[in-house]
PDB file of C-alpha atoms in Angstrom:
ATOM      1  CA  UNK L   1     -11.733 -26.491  23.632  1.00  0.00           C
ATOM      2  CA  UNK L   2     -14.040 -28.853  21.605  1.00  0.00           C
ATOM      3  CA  UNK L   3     -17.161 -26.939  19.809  1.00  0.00           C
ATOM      4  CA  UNK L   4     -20.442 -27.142  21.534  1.00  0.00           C
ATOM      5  CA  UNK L   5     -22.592 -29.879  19.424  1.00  0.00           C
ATOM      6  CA  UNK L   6     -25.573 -27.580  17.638  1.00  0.00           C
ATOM      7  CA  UNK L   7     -28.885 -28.535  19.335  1.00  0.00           C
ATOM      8  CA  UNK L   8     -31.623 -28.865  16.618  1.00  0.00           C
ATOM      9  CA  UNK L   9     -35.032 -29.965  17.193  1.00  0.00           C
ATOM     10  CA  UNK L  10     -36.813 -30.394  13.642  1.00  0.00           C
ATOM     11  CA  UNK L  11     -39.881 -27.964  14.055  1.00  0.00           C
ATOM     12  CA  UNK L  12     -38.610 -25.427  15.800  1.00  0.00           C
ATOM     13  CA  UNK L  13     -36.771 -22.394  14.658  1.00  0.00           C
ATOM     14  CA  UNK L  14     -33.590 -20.821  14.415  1.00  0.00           C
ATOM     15  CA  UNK L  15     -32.269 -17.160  14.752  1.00  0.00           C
ATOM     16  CA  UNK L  16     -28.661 -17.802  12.491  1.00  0.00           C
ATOM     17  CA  UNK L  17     -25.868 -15.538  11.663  1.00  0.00           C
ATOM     18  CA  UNK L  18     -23.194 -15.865   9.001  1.00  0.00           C
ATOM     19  CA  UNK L  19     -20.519 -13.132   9.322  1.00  0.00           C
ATOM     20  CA  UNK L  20     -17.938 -12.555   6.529  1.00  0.00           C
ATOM     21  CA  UNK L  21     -14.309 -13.560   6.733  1.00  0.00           C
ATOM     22  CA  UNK L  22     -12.516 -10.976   8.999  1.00  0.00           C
ATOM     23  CA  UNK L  23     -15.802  -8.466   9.117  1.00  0.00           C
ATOM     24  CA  UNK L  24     -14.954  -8.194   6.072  1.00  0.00           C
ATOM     25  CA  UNK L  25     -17.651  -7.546   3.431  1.00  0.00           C
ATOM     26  CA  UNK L  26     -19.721 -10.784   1.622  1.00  0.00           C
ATOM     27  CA  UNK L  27     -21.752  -8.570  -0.997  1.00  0.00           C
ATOM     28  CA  UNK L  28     -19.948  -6.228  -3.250  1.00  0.00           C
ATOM     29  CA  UNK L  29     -22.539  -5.422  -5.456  1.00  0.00           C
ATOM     30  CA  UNK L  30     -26.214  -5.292  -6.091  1.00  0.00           C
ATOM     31  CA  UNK L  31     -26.398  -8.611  -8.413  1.00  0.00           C
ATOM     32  CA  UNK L  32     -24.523 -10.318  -5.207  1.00  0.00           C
ATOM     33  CA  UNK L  33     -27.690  -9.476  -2.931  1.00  0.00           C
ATOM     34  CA  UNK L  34     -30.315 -11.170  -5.852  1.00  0.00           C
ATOM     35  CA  UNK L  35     -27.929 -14.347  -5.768  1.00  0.00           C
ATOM     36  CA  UNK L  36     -27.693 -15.011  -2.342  1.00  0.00           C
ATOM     37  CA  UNK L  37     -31.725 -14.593  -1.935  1.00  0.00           C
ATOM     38  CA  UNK L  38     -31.947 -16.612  -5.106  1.00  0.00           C
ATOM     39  CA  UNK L  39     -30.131 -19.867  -3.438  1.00  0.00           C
ATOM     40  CA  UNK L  40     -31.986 -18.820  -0.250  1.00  0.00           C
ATOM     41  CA  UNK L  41     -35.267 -19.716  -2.011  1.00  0.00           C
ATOM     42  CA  UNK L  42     -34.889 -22.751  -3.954  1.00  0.00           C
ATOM     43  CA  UNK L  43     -31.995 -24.279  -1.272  1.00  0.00           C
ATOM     44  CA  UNK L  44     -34.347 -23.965   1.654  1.00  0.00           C
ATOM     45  CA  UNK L  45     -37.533 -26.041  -0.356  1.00  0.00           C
ATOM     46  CA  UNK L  46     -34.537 -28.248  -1.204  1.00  0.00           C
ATOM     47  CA  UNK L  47     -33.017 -28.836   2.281  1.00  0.00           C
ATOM     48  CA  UNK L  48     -36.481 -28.870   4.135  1.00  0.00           C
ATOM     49  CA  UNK L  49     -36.474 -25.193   5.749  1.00  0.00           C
ATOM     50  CA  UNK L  50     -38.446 -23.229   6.277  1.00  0.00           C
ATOM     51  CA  UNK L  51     -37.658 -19.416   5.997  1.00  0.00           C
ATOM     52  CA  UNK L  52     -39.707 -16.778   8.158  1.00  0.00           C
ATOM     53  CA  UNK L  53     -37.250 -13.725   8.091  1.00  0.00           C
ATOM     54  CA  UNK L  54     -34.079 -12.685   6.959  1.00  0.00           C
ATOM     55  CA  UNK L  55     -31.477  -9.621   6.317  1.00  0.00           C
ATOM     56  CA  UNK L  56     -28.579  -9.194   4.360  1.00  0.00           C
ATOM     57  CA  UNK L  57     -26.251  -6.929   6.053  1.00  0.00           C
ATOM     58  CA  UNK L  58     -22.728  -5.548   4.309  1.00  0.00           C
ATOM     59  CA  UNK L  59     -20.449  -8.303   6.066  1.00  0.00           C
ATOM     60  CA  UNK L  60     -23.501 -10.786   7.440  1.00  0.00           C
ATOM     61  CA  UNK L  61     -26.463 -12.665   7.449  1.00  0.00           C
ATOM     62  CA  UNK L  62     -29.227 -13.025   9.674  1.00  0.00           C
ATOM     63  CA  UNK L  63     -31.742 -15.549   8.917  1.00  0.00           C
ATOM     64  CA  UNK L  64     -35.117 -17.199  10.779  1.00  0.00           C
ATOM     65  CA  UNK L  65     -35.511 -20.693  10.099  1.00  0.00           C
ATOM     66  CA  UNK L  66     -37.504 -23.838  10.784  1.00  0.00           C
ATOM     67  CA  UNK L  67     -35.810 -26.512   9.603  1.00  0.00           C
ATOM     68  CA  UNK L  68     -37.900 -29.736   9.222  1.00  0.00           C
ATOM     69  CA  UNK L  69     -35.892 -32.489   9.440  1.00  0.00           C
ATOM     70  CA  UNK L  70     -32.586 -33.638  11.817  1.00  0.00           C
ATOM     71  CA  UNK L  71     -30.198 -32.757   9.107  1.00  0.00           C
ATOM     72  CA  UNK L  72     -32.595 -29.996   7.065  1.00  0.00           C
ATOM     73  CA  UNK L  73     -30.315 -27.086   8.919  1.00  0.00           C
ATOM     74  CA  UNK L  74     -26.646 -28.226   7.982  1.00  0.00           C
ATOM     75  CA  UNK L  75     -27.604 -29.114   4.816  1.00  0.00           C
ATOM     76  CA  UNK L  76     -29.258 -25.300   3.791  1.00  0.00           C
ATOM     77  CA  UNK L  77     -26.311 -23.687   4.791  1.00  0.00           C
ATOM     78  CA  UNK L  78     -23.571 -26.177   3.412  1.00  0.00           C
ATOM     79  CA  UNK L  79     -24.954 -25.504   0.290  1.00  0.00           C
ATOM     80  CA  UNK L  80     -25.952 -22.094  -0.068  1.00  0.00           C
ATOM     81  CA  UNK L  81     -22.687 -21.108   1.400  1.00  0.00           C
ATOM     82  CA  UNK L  82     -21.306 -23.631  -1.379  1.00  0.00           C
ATOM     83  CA  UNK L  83     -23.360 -22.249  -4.338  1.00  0.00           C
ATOM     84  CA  UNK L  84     -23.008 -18.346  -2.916  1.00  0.00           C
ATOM     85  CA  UNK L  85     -19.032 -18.301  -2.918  1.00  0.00           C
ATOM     86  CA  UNK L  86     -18.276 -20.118  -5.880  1.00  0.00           C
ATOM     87  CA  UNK L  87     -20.463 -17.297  -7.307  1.00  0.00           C
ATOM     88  CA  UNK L  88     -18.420 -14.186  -5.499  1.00  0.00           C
ATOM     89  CA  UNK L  89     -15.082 -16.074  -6.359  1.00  0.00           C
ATOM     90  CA  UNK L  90     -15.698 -16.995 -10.244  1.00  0.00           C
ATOM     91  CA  UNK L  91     -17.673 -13.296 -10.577  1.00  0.00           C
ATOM     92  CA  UNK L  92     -14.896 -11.550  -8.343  1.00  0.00           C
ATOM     93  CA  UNK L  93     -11.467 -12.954  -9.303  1.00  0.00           C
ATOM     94  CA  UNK L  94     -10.823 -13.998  -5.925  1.00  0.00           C
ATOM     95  CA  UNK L  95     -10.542 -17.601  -4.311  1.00  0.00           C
ATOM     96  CA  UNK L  96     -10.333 -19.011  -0.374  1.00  0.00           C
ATOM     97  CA  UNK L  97     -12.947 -18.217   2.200  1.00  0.00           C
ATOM     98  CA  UNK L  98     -15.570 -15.924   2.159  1.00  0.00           C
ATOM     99  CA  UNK L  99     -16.959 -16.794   5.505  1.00  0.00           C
ATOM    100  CA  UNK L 100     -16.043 -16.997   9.326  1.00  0.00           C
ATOM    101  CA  UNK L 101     -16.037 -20.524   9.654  1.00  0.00           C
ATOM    102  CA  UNK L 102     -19.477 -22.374  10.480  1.00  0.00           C
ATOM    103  CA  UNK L 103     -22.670 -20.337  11.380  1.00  0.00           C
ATOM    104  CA  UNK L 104     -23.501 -19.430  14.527  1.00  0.00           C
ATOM    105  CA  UNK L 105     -27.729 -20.032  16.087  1.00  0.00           C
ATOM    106  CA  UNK L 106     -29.678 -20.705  18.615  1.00  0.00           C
ATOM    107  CA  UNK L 107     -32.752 -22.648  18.797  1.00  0.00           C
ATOM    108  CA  UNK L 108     -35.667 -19.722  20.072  1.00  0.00           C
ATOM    109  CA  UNK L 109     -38.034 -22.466  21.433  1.00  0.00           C
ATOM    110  CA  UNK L 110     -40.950 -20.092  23.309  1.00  0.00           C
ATOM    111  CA  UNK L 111     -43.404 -18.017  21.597  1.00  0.00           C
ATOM    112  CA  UNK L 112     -42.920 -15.079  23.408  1.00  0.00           C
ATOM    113  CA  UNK L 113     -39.155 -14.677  21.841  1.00  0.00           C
ATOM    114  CA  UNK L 114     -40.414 -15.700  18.492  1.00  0.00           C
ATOM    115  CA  UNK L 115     -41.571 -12.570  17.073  1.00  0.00           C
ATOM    116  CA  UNK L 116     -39.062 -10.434  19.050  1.00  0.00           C
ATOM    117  CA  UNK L 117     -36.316 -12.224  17.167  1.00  0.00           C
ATOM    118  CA  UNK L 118     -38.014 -11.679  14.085  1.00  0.00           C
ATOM    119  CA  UNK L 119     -38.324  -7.964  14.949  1.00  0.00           C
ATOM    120  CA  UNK L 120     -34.218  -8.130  16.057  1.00  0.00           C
ATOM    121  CA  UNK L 121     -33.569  -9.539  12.539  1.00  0.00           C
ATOM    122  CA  UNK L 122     -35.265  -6.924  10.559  1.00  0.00           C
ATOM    123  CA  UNK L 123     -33.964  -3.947  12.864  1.00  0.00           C
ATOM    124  CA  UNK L 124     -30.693  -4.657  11.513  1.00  0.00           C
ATOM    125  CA  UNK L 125     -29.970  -2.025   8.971  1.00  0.00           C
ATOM    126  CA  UNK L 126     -31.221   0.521  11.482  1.00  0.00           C
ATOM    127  CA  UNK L 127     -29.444  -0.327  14.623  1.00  0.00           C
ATOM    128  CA  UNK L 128     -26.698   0.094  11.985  1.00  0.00           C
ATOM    129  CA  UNK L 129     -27.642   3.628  10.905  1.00  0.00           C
ATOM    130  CA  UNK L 130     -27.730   2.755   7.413  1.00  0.00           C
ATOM    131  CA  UNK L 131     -31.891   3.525   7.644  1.00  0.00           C
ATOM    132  CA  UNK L 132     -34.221   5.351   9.969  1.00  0.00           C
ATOM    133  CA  UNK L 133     -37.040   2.453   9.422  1.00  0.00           C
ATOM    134  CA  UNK L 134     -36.451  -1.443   8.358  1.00  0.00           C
ATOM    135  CA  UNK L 135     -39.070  -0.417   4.982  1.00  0.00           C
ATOM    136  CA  UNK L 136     -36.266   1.726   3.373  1.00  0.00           C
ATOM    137  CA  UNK L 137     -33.864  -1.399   3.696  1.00  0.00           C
ATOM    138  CA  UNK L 138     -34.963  -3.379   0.686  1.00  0.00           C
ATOM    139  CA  UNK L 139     -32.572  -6.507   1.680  1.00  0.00           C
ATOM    140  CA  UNK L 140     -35.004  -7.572   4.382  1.00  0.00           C
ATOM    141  CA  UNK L 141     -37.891  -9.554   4.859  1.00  0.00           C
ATOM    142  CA  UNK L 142     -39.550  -7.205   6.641  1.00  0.00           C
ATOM    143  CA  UNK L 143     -41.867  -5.373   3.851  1.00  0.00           C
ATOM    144  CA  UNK L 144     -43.202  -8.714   3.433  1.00  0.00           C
ATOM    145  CA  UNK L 145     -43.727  -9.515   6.958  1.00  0.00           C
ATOM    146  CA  UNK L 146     -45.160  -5.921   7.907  1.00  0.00           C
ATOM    147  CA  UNK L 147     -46.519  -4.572   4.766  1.00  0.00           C
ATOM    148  CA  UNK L 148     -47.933  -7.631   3.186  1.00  0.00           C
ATOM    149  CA  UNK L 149     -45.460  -7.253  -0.016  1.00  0.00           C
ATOM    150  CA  UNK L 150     -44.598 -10.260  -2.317  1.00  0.00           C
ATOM    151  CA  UNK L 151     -42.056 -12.295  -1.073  1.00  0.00           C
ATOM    152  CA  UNK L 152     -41.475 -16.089  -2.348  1.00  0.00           C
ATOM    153  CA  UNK L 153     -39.362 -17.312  -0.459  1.00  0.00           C
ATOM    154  CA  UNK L 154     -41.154 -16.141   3.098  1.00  0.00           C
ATOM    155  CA  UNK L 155     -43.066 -19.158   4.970  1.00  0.00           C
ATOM    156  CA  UNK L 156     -45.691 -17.804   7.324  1.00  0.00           C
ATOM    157  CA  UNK L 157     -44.710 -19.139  10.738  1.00  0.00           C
ATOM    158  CA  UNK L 158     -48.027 -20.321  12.790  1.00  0.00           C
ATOM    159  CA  UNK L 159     -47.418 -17.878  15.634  1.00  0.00           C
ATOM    160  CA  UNK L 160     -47.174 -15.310  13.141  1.00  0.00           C
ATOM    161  CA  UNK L 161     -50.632 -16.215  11.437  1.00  0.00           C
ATOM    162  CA  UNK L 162     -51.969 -16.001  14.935  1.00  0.00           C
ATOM    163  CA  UNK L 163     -51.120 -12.461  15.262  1.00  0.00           C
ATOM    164  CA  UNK L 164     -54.746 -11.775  12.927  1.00  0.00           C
ATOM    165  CA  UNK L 165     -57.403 -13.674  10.599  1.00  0.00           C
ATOM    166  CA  UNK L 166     -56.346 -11.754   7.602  1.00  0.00           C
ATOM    167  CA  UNK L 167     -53.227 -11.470   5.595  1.00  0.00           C
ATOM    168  CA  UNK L 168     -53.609  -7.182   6.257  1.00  0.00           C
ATOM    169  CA  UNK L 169     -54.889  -7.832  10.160  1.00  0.00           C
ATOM    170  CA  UNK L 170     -51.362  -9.703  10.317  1.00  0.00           C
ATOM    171  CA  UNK L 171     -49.249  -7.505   8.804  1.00  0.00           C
ATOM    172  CA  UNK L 172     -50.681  -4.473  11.079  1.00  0.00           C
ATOM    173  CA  UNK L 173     -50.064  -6.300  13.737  1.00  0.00           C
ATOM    174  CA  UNK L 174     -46.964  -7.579  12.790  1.00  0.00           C
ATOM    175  CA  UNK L 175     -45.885  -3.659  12.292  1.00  0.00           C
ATOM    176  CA  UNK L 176     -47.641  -2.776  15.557  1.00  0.00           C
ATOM    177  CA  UNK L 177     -44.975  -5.053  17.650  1.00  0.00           C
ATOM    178  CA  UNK L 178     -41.815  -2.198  16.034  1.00  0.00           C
ATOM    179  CA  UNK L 179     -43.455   0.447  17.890  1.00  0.00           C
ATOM    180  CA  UNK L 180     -42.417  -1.388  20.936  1.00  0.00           C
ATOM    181  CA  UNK L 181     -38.869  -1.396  20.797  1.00  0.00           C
ATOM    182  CA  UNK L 182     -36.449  -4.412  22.024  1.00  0.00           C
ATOM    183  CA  UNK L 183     -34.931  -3.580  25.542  1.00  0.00           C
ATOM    184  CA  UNK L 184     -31.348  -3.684  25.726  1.00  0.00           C
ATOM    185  CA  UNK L 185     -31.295  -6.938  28.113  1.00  0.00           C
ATOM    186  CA  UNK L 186     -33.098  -9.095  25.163  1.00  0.00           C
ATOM    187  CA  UNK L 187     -30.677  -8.168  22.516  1.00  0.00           C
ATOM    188  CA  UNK L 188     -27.571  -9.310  24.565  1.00  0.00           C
ATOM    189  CA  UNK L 189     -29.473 -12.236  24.998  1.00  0.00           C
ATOM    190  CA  UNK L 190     -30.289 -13.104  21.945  1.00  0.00           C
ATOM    191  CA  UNK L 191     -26.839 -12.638  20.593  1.00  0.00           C
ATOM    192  CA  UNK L 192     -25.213 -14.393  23.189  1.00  0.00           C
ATOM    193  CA  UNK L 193     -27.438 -17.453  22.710  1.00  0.00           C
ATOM    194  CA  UNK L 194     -26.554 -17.033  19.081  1.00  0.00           C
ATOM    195  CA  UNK L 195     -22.912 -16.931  19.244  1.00  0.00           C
ATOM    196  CA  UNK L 196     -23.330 -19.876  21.731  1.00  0.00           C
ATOM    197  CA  UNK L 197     -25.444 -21.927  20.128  1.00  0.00           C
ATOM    198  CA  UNK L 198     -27.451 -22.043  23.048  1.00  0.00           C
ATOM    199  CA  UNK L 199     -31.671 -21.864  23.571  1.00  0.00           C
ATOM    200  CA  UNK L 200     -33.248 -18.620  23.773  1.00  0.00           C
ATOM    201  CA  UNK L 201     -36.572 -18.866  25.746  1.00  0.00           C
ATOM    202  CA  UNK L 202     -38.609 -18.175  28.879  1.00  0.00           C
ATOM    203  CA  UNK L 203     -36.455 -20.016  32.648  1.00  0.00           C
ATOM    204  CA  UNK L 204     -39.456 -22.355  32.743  1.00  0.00           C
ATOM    205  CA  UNK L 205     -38.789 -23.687  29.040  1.00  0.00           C
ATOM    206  CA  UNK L 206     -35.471 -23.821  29.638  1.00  0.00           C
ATOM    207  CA  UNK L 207     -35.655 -25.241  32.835  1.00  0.00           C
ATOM    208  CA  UNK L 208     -37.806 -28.212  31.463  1.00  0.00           C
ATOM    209  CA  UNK L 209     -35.795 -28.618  27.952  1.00  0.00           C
ATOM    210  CA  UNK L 210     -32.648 -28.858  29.484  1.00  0.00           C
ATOM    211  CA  UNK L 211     -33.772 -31.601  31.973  1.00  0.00           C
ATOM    212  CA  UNK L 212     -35.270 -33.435  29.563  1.00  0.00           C
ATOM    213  CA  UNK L 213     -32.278 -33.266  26.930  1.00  0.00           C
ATOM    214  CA  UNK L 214     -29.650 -33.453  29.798  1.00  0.00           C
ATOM    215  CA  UNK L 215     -27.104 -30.564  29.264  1.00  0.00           C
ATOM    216  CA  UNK L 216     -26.330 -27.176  29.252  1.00  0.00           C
ATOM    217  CA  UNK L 217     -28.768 -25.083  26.934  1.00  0.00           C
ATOM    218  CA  UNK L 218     -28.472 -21.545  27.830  1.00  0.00           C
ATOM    219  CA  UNK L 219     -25.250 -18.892  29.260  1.00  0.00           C
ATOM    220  CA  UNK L 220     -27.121 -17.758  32.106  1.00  0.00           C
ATOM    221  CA  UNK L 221     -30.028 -16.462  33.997  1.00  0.00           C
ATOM    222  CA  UNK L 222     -32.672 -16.209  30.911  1.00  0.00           C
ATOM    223  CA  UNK L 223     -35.848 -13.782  31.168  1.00  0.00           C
ATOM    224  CA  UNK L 224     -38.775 -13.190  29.212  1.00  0.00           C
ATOM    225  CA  UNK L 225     -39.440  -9.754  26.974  1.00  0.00           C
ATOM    226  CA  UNK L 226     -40.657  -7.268  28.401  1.00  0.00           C
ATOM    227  CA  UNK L 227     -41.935  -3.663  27.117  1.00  0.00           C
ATOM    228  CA  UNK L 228     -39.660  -0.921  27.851  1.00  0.00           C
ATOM    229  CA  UNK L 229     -40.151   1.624  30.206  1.00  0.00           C
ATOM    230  CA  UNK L 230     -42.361   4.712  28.380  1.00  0.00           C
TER     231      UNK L 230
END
């Protein structure tokens, strides 16, 4: 069966996931984590992306990412999958693949899914059990996002600058939305989309994009986030 085509639409962003050869791992060791966020940085300015969240997980990636041109995309993750293994093989002793095959995303074109896959991305490490809150994971954007710390290679997103007028209104807000939880329904759907390369986002969205683009853009019956039942 031929690969779907990947749908991107320069402006609007991307939940993506990189898994490791196997499940098996693509960090062995501290330095490996600094690398990988190193390339992140300078390949996104270089490629035209624009990075709004990201974790680095034992054996994956997950990254949130505008890219700003037809090609901007590819082109970040050709190369930093390029620069990162040629770094774990030469450092490592090893050689062949250190990734399962291409990366999977899905374009998350409606605001209300927006910050929810932000909040998915950064709730890695503890739907994992490795941590009981995303601040004691320190591969994550999320101390930046919620806690206002330095991070360089984070682009504020507008519909995250609309959460407050000031950099601290933001990030409480921002922190505010992790109290909520993500219902169960939302994160199949959002990996689903992902592993489909399919377009997360409200049935009127969808209904209209996929009319106007002509084909298939989402698995199934989509639905918006909701709060979970207290």
């Amino acid at each position: 069966m031929p690969r779907r085509s990947r749908l991107v639409i320069p402006g609007s962003p991307f939940h993506i996931i990189q898994r490791g050869h196997n499940k098996h791992a693509c960090f062995f060791e501290e330095n490996d984590y600094h690398c990988y966020l190193f390339w992140l940085e300078r390949l996104a300015r270089e490629a035209g992306c624009d990075v709004h969240a990201y974790v680095l997980m034992t054996n994956h990636v997950h990254l949130v990412v505008t890219p700003l041109g037809l090609d901007s995309l590819a082109l970040l993750m050709k190369l930093l999958n390029q620069h990162y293994v040629a770094y774990i093989n030469h450092l490592h002793n090893r050689t062949g693949t250190l990734w399962e095959g291409r990366f999977r995303s899905c374009l998350v074109h409606d605001i209300s899914y927006f910050l929810t896959c932000m909040r998915y991305v950064e709730l890695n490490p503890v739907r994992a059990g490795m941590v009981a809150h995303p601040r004691d994971y320190c591969w994550s954007s999320y101390r930046a996002n919620a806690e206002g710390a330095a991070d360089s290679r984070i682009v504020r997103h507008p519909i995250y600058l609309a959460l407050g007028e000031t950099p601290t209104d933001r990030a409480i807000a921002y922190q505010q939305l992790f109290a909520e939880g993500i219902d169960e329904k939302t994160i199949t759907q959002l990996r689903l989309a992902t592993n489909s390369n399919y377009v997360v986002a409200s049935e009127e969205v969808l209904a209209d994009l996929s009319s106007r683009l002509g084909r298939q853009i989402h698995p199934g019956q989509p639905g918006r986030p909701h709060k979970p039942a207290k």
